[in-house]
Amino acid sequence: MSSSTSLSPPPKSSILAVSVCGLGLESQASSSVQLPSSITSQKRDRNSYIWSHMPGSINTIYTNSKNNVVWRCGLYSKEYTERGGTTAPKGHLLKYHAIDDPLKGVKQQAQTTSILKAFERGKEATNKRHKIQESFDLPTFKELFIRWISRCSISYCMSTIPEFRDLLAFLNEDIEGALPTNGVQPAASKVHFTVDLWTSSNSLAPLGMIAYYFTENGQLYQSVLALRELEGQNSGENQAQLVMKIIEEYGIASKFGYFMMDNADNNETMMKAISVGLLTQFDITYNASHYRLRYNGHIINLTAQAFLFSSDEDSLSKLNNTASSIPSQSEMETWRQKGPLGKLHNIVVYIQRSPQRRAAFQKLSQGKHLIRDNKTRWNSWYAIIGCAIDEKVKPAIELYCHQNQANIRDDLLSIEDWKNLENIQAFLLDFHEVTLANEGRSTTLEQVLPSMDYLLEKLESGKTVYAADSFMIPCINSGWAKLDKYYRLTERSSVYIAAMVLIPSQKWTYFEDNWDPDWVTVGKKTVQELWQSQYKSTEVIIPLLEPQPIKTGFARWKAEKARQTPITDEYTRYCQAVYYPTEVDSIAW
């Protein structure tokens, strides 16, 4: 397979074979050259242990068919180009032959010793111009590190390489445990959180946790506290243990604020477990119901799902995930019972599960694609119906269905079905607009109640508009019931009302104009209690002035008639103050 000659050019092999180490397959043909010392001295130094595991001596030069110098395994026919470095050969020797660097422990000890000596030299050189950085600016380091990674096409795993970490440790010995605690711990406000758990494509269960807080200069800030795998069951208690561990690491238990999460039942359990943990570990009383907030977008989506399907959308989502090229009869029948939505779903699924059927449909629709419904994608039904009633797509659907009646005869859409789809599309427009209004970082809690009020108003008016429509009325009633359920759950936390009251341009006017007077009275009481218990500032004690003697009867009369301005706290002064223009930003104000 190889020859050892002196300075002769390597022969180019005409054989091109696949090399798979461990399977005994022939490698790509290559040649070897033993160079004299005058030439070998010009090549790279071969100090790594990998070179002693080649056929022949470490000075043997092997080349492949492209005349590139390669490292060749002495046990199997596996090669790596020399210019690719030593990482791949090291990994090969360790994985397939259990051969590791015999001096690994010695090198690590030497590195540690050299770093310690470097620190000592750095401390001794305090009067020199260049010295080790003693302070560490984490935000600046993150920005520079990201710029370096992206600009120079550095591998993402660079931060895990021991030699690189040694370099960082040399610059600052505290960098290994760097966390954004410097920003979270001295926060001027309580620290609020969003927590979410999901399953990744590689079957892991990562839990993400983000903190939101105001800094000392009044700026709203957010920090990613953790993205960690949840070990064990996906239970609320298990999630609470991980959250408490993160909170302990950051030292912010005393600043615990609100949690914004979706409506999963295990989040309720998690909040109760956190409440118990705060009480037992830190002696902190924490009202789990009050501090548990819900994603408004998730509520809107659940309401839309209830409007579309008044029953078990979970069972439909399972059928929606089957991968057969032709949907089963039971699957199609289950969807068909949902009326025009189910029929449209069956048509789209049937067409999209075959490349040939997709191509045939696109010929009829002038290249237009059908959109597939997706339970986890909000407003997907708004998109699928909007696509179906398009002036180019609708005729294509009708023609395709008539051409393929043998398979989808029972799903042909009638004139009434198309009318119902158009009515649903018009109704879903409100859900779509409200969802978009609640997206983005600038959206805050003040949007929740107006969004719900708007949709409830639309649902109420729909009961009148579609009073004689036997198809739309059940949909509207189902959506109204779902939204009303979550509207009532907002009563558990007065912060929803407080967020709107703190809009300088409206204060209590929104509720006074749109709510029942009894509701407003209860709302004012709960917000006042929230202010008194959590946010009221310490009163400033003003020393009393010595009373001046009253010299005349007129002066005495004026003093008796004068009404003292009542002493009020900050919240009361805010409510009684003039209204601000609508363009005033609530947070900045």
Coordinates of C-alpha atoms in Angstrom, one line a residue, residues 23-438:
L23 CA -14.6 -2.2 9.1
G24 CA -11.5 -3.4 7.4
L25 CA -12.1 -1.5 4.2
E26 CA -9.2 -0.3 2.0
S27 CA -8.1 3.3 2.4
Q28 CA -7.5 5.8 -0.3
A29 CA -4.2 5.0 -1.8
S30 CA -1.3 7.1 -0.7
S31 CA 2.5 7.1 -0.6
S32 CA 5.2 7.6 1.9
V33 CA 8.5 9.4 1.6
Q34 CA 11.4 9.2 4.0
L35 CA 13.0 12.7 3.8
P36 CA 16.6 13.5 4.7
S37 CA 17.3 15.6 7.8
S38 CA 17.9 18.7 5.7
I39 CA 14.3 18.6 4.5
T40 CA 12.5 17.2 7.5
S41 CA 13.9 20.0 9.5
Q42 CA 11.8 22.4 7.5
K43 CA 8.5 20.7 8.2
R44 CA 6.3 21.0 11.3
D45 CA 7.7 19.7 14.5
R46 CA 6.3 16.3 15.4
N47 CA 6.2 16.5 19.1
S48 CA 2.7 15.1 19.6
Y49 CA 2.3 11.5 20.7
I50 CA 0.1 10.8 17.6
W51 CA 3.2 10.5 15.4
S52 CA 4.5 7.5 17.3
H53 CA 1.4 5.6 16.2
M54 CA 2.1 5.7 12.5
P55 CA 3.8 2.9 10.4
G56 CA 7.5 3.5 10.4
S57 CA 9.3 6.3 12.2
I58 CA 7.9 9.7 13.1
N59 CA 9.9 11.3 10.2
T60 CA 8.1 9.2 7.6
I61 CA 6.1 11.5 5.3
Y62 CA 2.9 10.0 3.9
T63 CA 1.0 11.7 1.2
N64 CA -2.5 11.1 -0.3
S65 CA -3.5 11.2 -4.0
K66 CA -3.7 15.0 -3.8
N67 CA -0.1 15.1 -2.7
N68 CA -1.2 16.4 0.8
V69 CA 0.9 15.3 3.8
V70 CA -1.2 13.1 6.0
W71 CA -1.0 11.3 9.3
R72 CA -1.7 7.6 8.9
C73 CA -2.9 5.3 11.7
G74 CA -0.5 2.4 12.2
L75 CA -3.3 0.0 13.3
Y76 CA -6.0 0.7 10.6
S77 CA -5.9 2.4 7.3
K78 CA -7.2 5.8 8.4
E79 CA -5.6 9.1 7.3
Y80 CA -6.0 12.8 8.2
T81 CA -4.2 15.7 6.6
E82 CA -1.4 17.2 8.6
R83 CA -2.5 20.7 8.1
G84 CA -5.8 19.8 9.8
G85 CA -4.0 19.7 13.1
T86 CA -3.7 16.9 15.7
T87 CA -7.3 17.1 17.1
A88 CA -8.8 14.5 14.6
P89 CA -6.0 12.0 15.0
K90 CA -6.2 12.3 18.8
G91 CA -9.9 11.7 18.7
H92 CA -9.4 8.7 16.4
L93 CA -6.8 7.1 18.6
L94 CA -9.0 7.6 21.7
K95 CA -12.2 6.4 20.2
Y96 CA -11.1 3.4 18.2
H97 CA -8.0 2.3 20.0
A98 CA -8.4 3.7 23.5
I99 CA -5.0 5.5 23.2
D100 CA -4.7 8.8 25.0
D101 CA -1.9 11.2 25.6
P102 CA 0.4 9.5 28.1
L103 CA 1.6 12.9 29.3
K104 CA -1.9 14.4 29.7
G105 CA -1.8 14.6 33.5
V106 CA 1.7 15.9 33.5
K107 CA 0.8 18.6 31.0
Q108 CA -2.2 19.7 33.0
Q109 CA -0.1 20.0 36.1
A110 CA 2.5 21.9 34.2
Q111 CA -0.2 24.3 32.8
T112 CA -1.6 24.8 36.3
T113 CA 1.8 25.5 37.6
S114 CA 2.7 27.9 34.8
I115 CA -0.6 29.8 35.3
L116 CA 0.0 30.1 39.0
K117 CA 3.5 31.4 38.3
A118 CA 2.0 33.8 35.8
F119 CA -0.3 35.2 38.4
E120 CA 2.6 35.6 40.8
R121 CA 4.6 37.4 38.1
G122 CA 1.6 39.6 37.4
K123 CA 1.2 40.6 41.0
E124 CA 4.9 41.4 41.3
A125 CA 4.8 43.6 38.2
T126 CA 2.3 46.1 39.5
N127 CA 4.5 49.0 38.6
K128 CA 5.0 47.9 35.0
R129 CA 2.9 49.4 32.2
H130 CA 1.4 46.0 31.1
K131 CA -0.1 44.0 33.8
I132 CA -2.9 41.4 34.3
Q133 CA -6.4 42.9 34.4
E134 CA -7.8 42.7 37.9
S135 CA -11.3 43.9 37.1
F136 CA -13.7 42.0 34.8
D137 CA -16.4 43.7 32.7
L138 CA -18.7 40.8 31.7
P139 CA -20.9 42.7 29.2
T140 CA -17.9 44.0 27.3
F141 CA -16.3 40.6 27.4
K142 CA -19.4 38.9 26.0
E143 CA -19.7 41.5 23.2
L144 CA -16.0 41.1 22.2
F145 CA -16.2 37.3 22.4
I146 CA -19.2 37.1 20.1
R147 CA -17.6 39.5 17.6
W148 CA -14.5 37.4 17.6
I149 CA -16.4 34.2 17.1
S150 CA -18.5 35.5 14.3
R151 CA -15.9 37.6 12.5
C152 CA -13.1 35.0 12.5
S153 CA -15.3 31.9 12.0
I154 CA -14.2 30.4 15.3
S155 CA -15.8 27.1 16.4
Y156 CA -18.5 27.5 19.0
C157 CA -16.8 24.8 21.1
M158 CA -13.8 27.1 21.6
S159 CA -15.0 28.1 25.1
T160 CA -14.8 24.4 26.1
I161 CA -11.2 23.9 25.1
P162 CA -9.0 23.7 28.2
E163 CA -6.1 25.7 26.6
F164 CA -8.4 28.5 25.8
R165 CA -10.0 28.5 29.2
D166 CA -6.5 28.6 30.7
L167 CA -5.8 31.7 28.7
L168 CA -8.9 33.4 30.0
A169 CA -8.1 32.3 33.6
F170 CA -4.7 33.9 33.1
L171 CA -6.3 37.2 32.2
N172 CA -8.8 37.0 35.1
E173 CA -9.0 34.1 37.6
D174 CA -12.7 34.8 38.3
I175 CA -13.9 34.4 34.8
E176 CA -14.7 30.6 35.2
G177 CA -17.7 31.3 37.3
A178 CA -18.8 34.5 35.6
L179 CA -22.6 35.0 35.9
P180 CA -24.7 38.1 35.4
T181 CA -25.3 38.4 39.2
N182 CA -23.7 41.8 39.3
G183 CA -26.8 43.1 37.4
V184 CA -29.5 41.1 39.1
Q185 CA -28.5 41.3 42.8
P186 CA -28.5 45.1 43.1
A187 CA -31.6 45.5 41.0
A188 CA -33.7 48.5 42.1
S189 CA -36.9 46.6 41.7
K190 CA -38.1 43.1 42.3
V191 CA -36.9 40.5 39.8
H192 CA -39.6 39.0 37.6
F193 CA -39.3 35.8 35.6
T194 CA -40.4 34.0 32.5
V195 CA -39.9 30.2 32.7
D196 CA -40.6 27.7 30.0
L197 CA -40.0 24.0 29.5
W198 CA -40.0 22.2 26.2
T199 CA -38.7 19.1 24.5
S200 CA -35.9 19.5 22.0
S201 CA -35.5 17.5 18.8
N202 CA -32.9 15.3 20.4
S203 CA -35.3 14.4 23.3
L204 CA -33.8 16.7 25.9
A205 CA -36.0 18.7 28.3
P206 CA -34.4 22.2 28.6
L207 CA -35.8 24.7 31.0
G208 CA -35.2 28.3 30.2
M209 CA -35.4 31.1 32.7
I210 CA -35.2 34.9 32.0
A211 CA -35.1 37.7 34.6
Y212 CA -36.6 41.2 34.1
Y213 CA -35.8 44.0 36.5
F214 CA -35.1 47.7 36.7
T215 CA -31.5 48.9 37.2
E216 CA -30.5 51.6 39.6
N217 CA -30.6 54.2 36.7
G218 CA -34.2 53.2 36.0
Q219 CA -33.6 51.2 32.9
L220 CA -35.7 48.0 32.3
Y221 CA -33.2 45.1 31.8
Q222 CA -33.4 41.4 31.1
S223 CA -30.9 38.6 31.7
V224 CA -30.9 35.0 30.7
L225 CA -30.4 33.3 34.0
A226 CA -30.3 29.6 32.9
L227 CA -30.9 27.1 30.1
R228 CA -30.6 23.8 31.8
E229 CA -31.8 20.3 31.2
L230 CA -34.5 19.1 33.6
E231 CA -33.7 15.7 34.9
G232 CA -36.4 13.3 36.0
Q233 CA -40.1 13.8 35.6
N234 CA -41.8 16.8 34.0
S235 CA -43.6 17.6 37.2
G236 CA -44.1 21.0 38.9
E237 CA -42.2 19.9 42.0
N238 CA -39.2 18.9 39.9
Q239 CA -39.2 22.2 38.0
A240 CA -39.5 24.1 41.3
Q241 CA -36.3 22.4 42.6
L242 CA -34.4 23.5 39.5
V243 CA -35.8 27.1 39.7
M244 CA -34.9 27.3 43.4
K245 CA -31.4 26.1 42.7
I246 CA -30.9 28.9 40.1
I247 CA -32.3 31.5 42.5
E248 CA -29.9 30.4 45.2
E249 CA -27.0 30.7 42.8
Y250 CA -27.9 34.3 42.0
G251 CA -28.8 35.2 45.5
I252 CA -32.0 36.9 44.7
A253 CA -34.6 35.1 46.8
S254 CA -35.5 38.3 48.7
K255 CA -36.3 40.0 45.3
F256 CA -38.7 37.3 44.1
G257 CA -41.3 38.8 41.9
Y258 CA -43.9 37.6 39.3
F259 CA -43.7 34.6 37.1
M260 CA -45.1 34.8 33.5
M261 CA -45.8 31.3 32.1
D262 CA -48.2 29.4 30.0
N263 CA -51.4 27.7 31.2
A264 CA -50.0 24.2 31.8
D265 CA -51.2 22.6 35.0
N266 CA -47.7 21.7 36.2
N267 CA -46.9 25.4 36.4
E268 CA -49.6 25.8 39.1
T269 CA -47.9 23.0 41.0
M270 CA -44.5 24.5 40.4
M271 CA -45.6 27.9 41.9
K272 CA -47.0 26.2 45.0
A273 CA -43.7 24.2 45.5
I274 CA -41.7 27.5 45.1
S275 CA -43.9 29.1 47.7
V276 CA -43.1 26.3 50.2
G277 CA -39.4 26.4 49.3
L278 CA -39.1 30.2 49.9
L279 CA -40.9 29.8 53.3
T280 CA -38.8 26.8 54.5
Q281 CA -35.4 27.9 53.2
F282 CA -35.6 31.7 53.4
D283 CA -38.5 32.4 55.7
I284 CA -40.2 34.4 52.9
T285 CA -44.0 34.4 52.6
Y286 CA -44.9 34.1 48.9
N287 CA -48.5 34.1 47.5
A288 CA -48.2 31.7 44.6
S289 CA -51.7 32.6 43.2
H290 CA -50.9 36.3 43.2
Y291 CA -47.5 36.1 41.6
R292 CA -48.5 33.5 38.9
L293 CA -49.2 35.3 35.6
R294 CA -50.2 33.9 32.2
Y295 CA -49.0 34.4 28.7
N296 CA -51.6 36.6 27.0
G297 CA -50.8 35.2 23.6
H298 CA -51.4 31.7 24.9
I299 CA -54.8 32.7 26.3
I300 CA -55.7 34.2 22.9
N301 CA -54.7 31.1 21.1
L302 CA -56.7 28.8 23.5
T303 CA -59.7 31.0 22.9
A304 CA -59.3 30.8 19.2
Q305 CA -59.0 27.0 19.4
A306 CA -62.2 26.9 21.5
F307 CA -63.9 29.0 18.9
L308 CA -62.8 26.7 16.1
F309 CA -63.2 23.3 17.9
S310 CA -65.4 23.3 21.0
S311 CA -64.2 19.8 22.0
D312 CA -61.0 17.8 22.2
E313 CA -58.4 19.6 20.2
D314 CA -55.8 17.4 21.9
S315 CA -57.0 14.3 20.2
L316 CA -57.1 16.1 16.9
S317 CA -53.5 17.2 17.3
K318 CA -52.4 13.6 17.7
L319 CA -54.1 12.6 14.5
N320 CA -52.5 15.6 12.9
N321 CA -49.1 14.2 13.5
T322 CA -49.4 10.9 11.7
A323 CA -46.9 10.4 8.9
S324 CA -48.6 8.0 6.5
S325 CA -48.7 9.1 2.8
I326 CA -52.5 8.6 2.8
P327 CA -54.5 9.6 5.9
S328 CA -56.4 6.8 7.6
Q329 CA -60.1 6.5 7.3
S330 CA -60.6 7.0 11.1
E331 CA -58.3 10.1 11.0
M332 CA -60.2 11.7 8.1
E333 CA -63.6 10.8 9.6
T334 CA -62.6 12.4 13.0
W335 CA -61.7 15.6 11.2
R336 CA -64.7 15.5 8.9
Q337 CA -67.0 15.6 11.9
K338 CA -65.6 19.1 12.5
G339 CA -67.4 20.5 9.5
P340 CA -65.8 22.6 6.8
L341 CA -62.6 23.1 8.9
G342 CA -62.2 19.3 9.1
K343 CA -62.9 18.9 5.4
L344 CA -60.3 21.5 4.5
H345 CA -57.8 19.9 6.8
N346 CA -58.3 16.5 5.1
I347 CA -57.8 18.0 1.7
V348 CA -54.6 19.8 2.6
V349 CA -53.2 16.8 4.4
Y350 CA -54.0 14.5 1.5
I351 CA -52.3 16.8 -1.0
Q352 CA -49.3 17.6 1.1
R353 CA -48.4 14.0 2.1
S354 CA -47.2 13.2 -1.5
P355 CA -44.7 15.1 -3.6
Q356 CA -46.6 14.0 -6.7
R357 CA -49.9 15.3 -5.4
R358 CA -48.3 18.6 -4.3
A359 CA -46.9 19.1 -7.8
A360 CA -50.2 18.3 -9.5
F361 CA -52.0 20.8 -7.3
Q362 CA -49.5 23.6 -7.9
K363 CA -50.1 23.2 -11.7
L364 CA -53.8 24.0 -11.0
S365 CA -53.1 26.9 -8.6
Q366 CA -50.5 28.6 -10.7
G367 CA -47.7 27.7 -8.3
K368 CA -49.5 28.5 -5.1
H369 CA -48.8 26.3 -2.1
L370 CA -51.4 25.1 0.5
I371 CA -50.7 26.0 4.1
R372 CA -51.0 23.3 6.8
D373 CA -52.6 23.9 10.2
N374 CA -50.4 23.4 13.2
K375 CA -51.6 23.4 16.8
T376 CA -48.4 24.8 18.2
R377 CA -48.4 27.7 15.7
W378 CA -50.7 30.5 16.8
N379 CA -53.2 31.7 14.1
S380 CA -52.3 28.8 11.8
W381 CA -56.0 28.3 11.0
Y382 CA -56.3 32.0 10.1
A383 CA -53.5 31.4 7.6
I384 CA -54.8 28.1 6.2
I385 CA -58.3 29.5 5.6
G386 CA -56.9 32.7 4.2
C387 CA -54.8 30.7 1.7
A388 CA -57.7 28.4 0.8
I389 CA -60.1 31.2 -0.1
D390 CA -57.5 33.0 -2.3
E391 CA -58.8 33.7 -5.8
K392 CA -56.2 31.4 -7.3
V393 CA -56.3 28.6 -4.7
K394 CA -60.0 28.1 -4.2
P395 CA -60.7 27.1 -7.8
A396 CA -57.7 24.9 -7.7
I397 CA -59.0 23.1 -4.6
E398 CA -62.4 22.5 -6.2
L399 CA -60.9 21.3 -9.5
Y400 CA -58.4 19.0 -7.7
C401 CA -61.1 17.5 -5.5
H402 CA -63.3 16.7 -8.4
Q403 CA -60.4 15.1 -10.3
N404 CA -59.6 12.9 -7.2
Q405 CA -63.0 12.0 -5.9
A406 CA -62.1 8.4 -5.4
N407 CA -60.0 9.4 -2.3
I408 CA -61.6 12.6 -1.0
R409 CA -65.2 12.4 -2.2
D410 CA -66.6 12.9 1.3
D411 CA -64.5 16.1 1.8
L412 CA -65.8 18.1 -1.1
L413 CA -66.6 21.6 0.1
S414 CA -70.1 22.8 -0.7
I415 CA -71.1 26.4 -1.3
E416 CA -72.3 26.6 2.4
D417 CA -69.0 25.2 3.6
W418 CA -67.1 27.9 1.7
K419 CA -69.4 30.6 3.2
N420 CA -68.7 29.3 6.7
L421 CA -65.0 29.3 6.1
E422 CA -65.2 32.9 5.0
N423 CA -67.2 33.8 8.1
I424 CA -64.6 32.1 10.3
Q425 CA -61.8 33.9 8.5
A426 CA -63.4 37.2 9.1
F427 CA -63.9 36.4 12.8
L428 CA -60.3 35.2 13.3
L429 CA -59.0 38.5 12.0
D430 CA -59.6 40.0 15.4
F431 CA -57.6 37.2 17.1
H432 CA -54.8 37.7 14.6
E433 CA -54.6 41.5 15.2
V434 CA -54.7 41.1 19.0
T435 CA -52.0 38.5 18.9
L436 CA -49.7 40.8 16.9
A437 CA -50.4 43.6 19.3
N438 CA -49.2 41.5 22.2

